[in-house]
Amino acid sequence: MEIKAGTAVKPSELELARQLEYIRMIREKNDAFEQANGRKKKFYSLAMGCQMNAHDSEKLEGMLYEMGFEPTEVEKEADFIIYNTCCVRENAELKVYGKLGWLKHYKEVKNPDAIIALCGCMMQQETVLQTLRQKYRHVDIVFGTFNLYKLPELVATRMESDRTVYDIWQEHQEVVEDLPIIRHFPYKASVNIMFGCNNFCSYCIVPYVRGRERSRTPEDIIAEVRKLAADGVKEVMLLGQNVNSYGKNLDNPVSFAELLRMVNEVEGIERIRFMTSHPKDLSDELIKAMAECDKVCKYLHLPVQSGSSEILRQMNRHYTKESYMEIVRKAREAMPGITLSTDIIVGFPGETEEDFQQTLDVIREARYSTAFTFIYSKRTGTPAAVMENQVPEDVVSDRFNRMLDVLNPIVHEVHEEQVGKVMTVFAEEVSKQNSSILTGRADNNMLVHFPGTEDMIGQMIPVKIIDNKTFYLIGERI
Ligand code: SAM
Ligand code: SF4
């Protein structure tokens, strides 16, 4: 990046220039390694958790690539290993500790020069940092969610010293735009429209580890979407923890509905998706914009969490079962045929059988095409962790199974309704099981498998649905 003398430079541009300089320095060292050893250094990158992390990892990978590392999917041949961690549920954290045990052996026996980096949500917790300092001293670089762009500087620092580099910030400072990136799919891309969350749902750790809500300006977002379109991207996913409160704190406030209309105008983009939409802020204006924008997919991910208004109150969600179902009704009225998906938590503290039955009611009424279902996980530091009446494990697991018994037949029926229809499927990749089958998504987000060849990837293909496998559909090209 060139900065011309005399031009006004934003602090974020200076920061980007600084990191690019670190990238250049590391690349020199990695090139020298390649010359001496006849091979490039390799990096292995693992993103855990949500789409935000997956997208952050695309940037981490882009920076590592520019530093002269090449990607590998084989962890045990990597010279640089980076885990972008999640802490939304306990399982995700346990997985990281399990892998760190293996990495200690890897470093001792196989590759003593390997660099291990940990970043993301889990690292924003003091208890985790203490555990790492005491038990996992073989980790080389630790950083959090607010300073991802500093990876090059942290790698350079680690290369100069033999001590673990810790760099954890407590809050966000600035958004550094235009980081190098390796996109996981050539024809579809995620775009952050905002970071952080202000909602403090009582079970959720995200606001503590991702900080307060901040929106990117529409100008920056549209510039990124235009650039993606020029690169051949046809589908964008607009990402935020609660996209419905997008733009409220900008100097010139803009609503999410207005942003959708702007993205809808970008030439070359054919499909627009977004997540996540918090029901408490979902406006009539947004439903209207979704209905009117031809590129916005007629699919809405609308996390309900629980069907009991009392549990929703305890969860600090600010809507009721009735107001949630009213949104579903309005969305269906404005967009007949729209598909809905959701997130559900079973076993929140104090959940009674009656509360649970209300969740089943919502599943039956909303008729989701898919749902992400979770067993409540106690997260230290959140209000729900100290609530009385934590539900016993056996009761929770029984409810969870009974929920699936209600949910899965509905998911099957909703998919069955598509059989015989012709859908436009965006061909995304070759099936991992069968190289003559492509997988892609219909506008309504349903996964479709159909016969095809690799050159069709990135195209919109008309497909007739001939069979239903509950969680995906089988089609044939017409
Ligand atoms: N911002 C999004 C929203 O409000 O729906 C969701 C973000 S969160 C990373 C994804 C999902 O994880 C949530 O919708 C919720 O269902 C689930 N989740 C969050 N905290 C949880 C916890 N402590 N136990 C179980 N599931 C949890
Ligand atoms: Fe967590 Fe609630 Fe924020 Fe979603 S809206 S990230 S569930 S606090």
mmCIF file of N, CA and C in Angstrom, residues 2-9:
data_model
loop_
_atom_site.group_PDB
_atom_site.id
_atom_site.type_symbol
_atom_site.label_atom_id
_atom_site.label_comp_id
_atom_site.label_asym_id
_atom_site.label_seq_id
_atom_site.Cartn_x
_atom_site.Cartn_y
_atom_site.Cartn_z
ATOM 1 N N GLU A 2 0.570 2.168 -0.912
ATOM 2 C CA GLU A 2 1.397 3.361 -1.001
ATOM 3 C C GLU A 2 0.675 4.536 -0.361
ATOM 4 N N ILE A 3 1.374 5.245 0.536
ATOM 5 C CA ILE A 3 0.752 6.440 1.123
ATOM 6 C C ILE A 3 1.518 7.655 0.608
ATOM 7 N N LYS A 4 0.792 8.535 -0.103
ATOM 8 C CA LYS A 4 1.485 9.669 -0.740
ATOM 9 C C LYS A 4 1.698 10.793 0.277
ATOM 10 N N ALA A 5 2.869 11.444 0.196
ATOM 11 C CA ALA A 5 3.159 12.548 1.114
ATOM 12 C C ALA A 5 2.105 13.631 0.943
ATOM 13 N N GLY A 6 1.683 14.229 2.042
ATOM 14 C CA GLY A 6 0.758 15.358 1.955
ATOM 15 C C GLY A 6 -0.697 14.963 1.961
ATOM 16 N N THR A 7 -1.031 13.670 1.783
ATOM 17 C CA THR A 7 -2.441 13.284 1.796
ATOM 18 C C THR A 7 -2.855 12.964 3.229
ATOM 19 N N ALA A 8 -4.121 13.288 3.577
ATOM 20 C CA ALA A 8 -4.615 12.984 4.921
ATOM 21 C C ALA A 8 -4.805 11.477 5.019
ATOM 22 N N VAL A 9 -4.235 10.882 6.055
ATOM 23 C CA VAL A 9 -4.296 9.428 6.178
ATOM 24 C C VAL A 9 -5.053 9.068 7.448
#
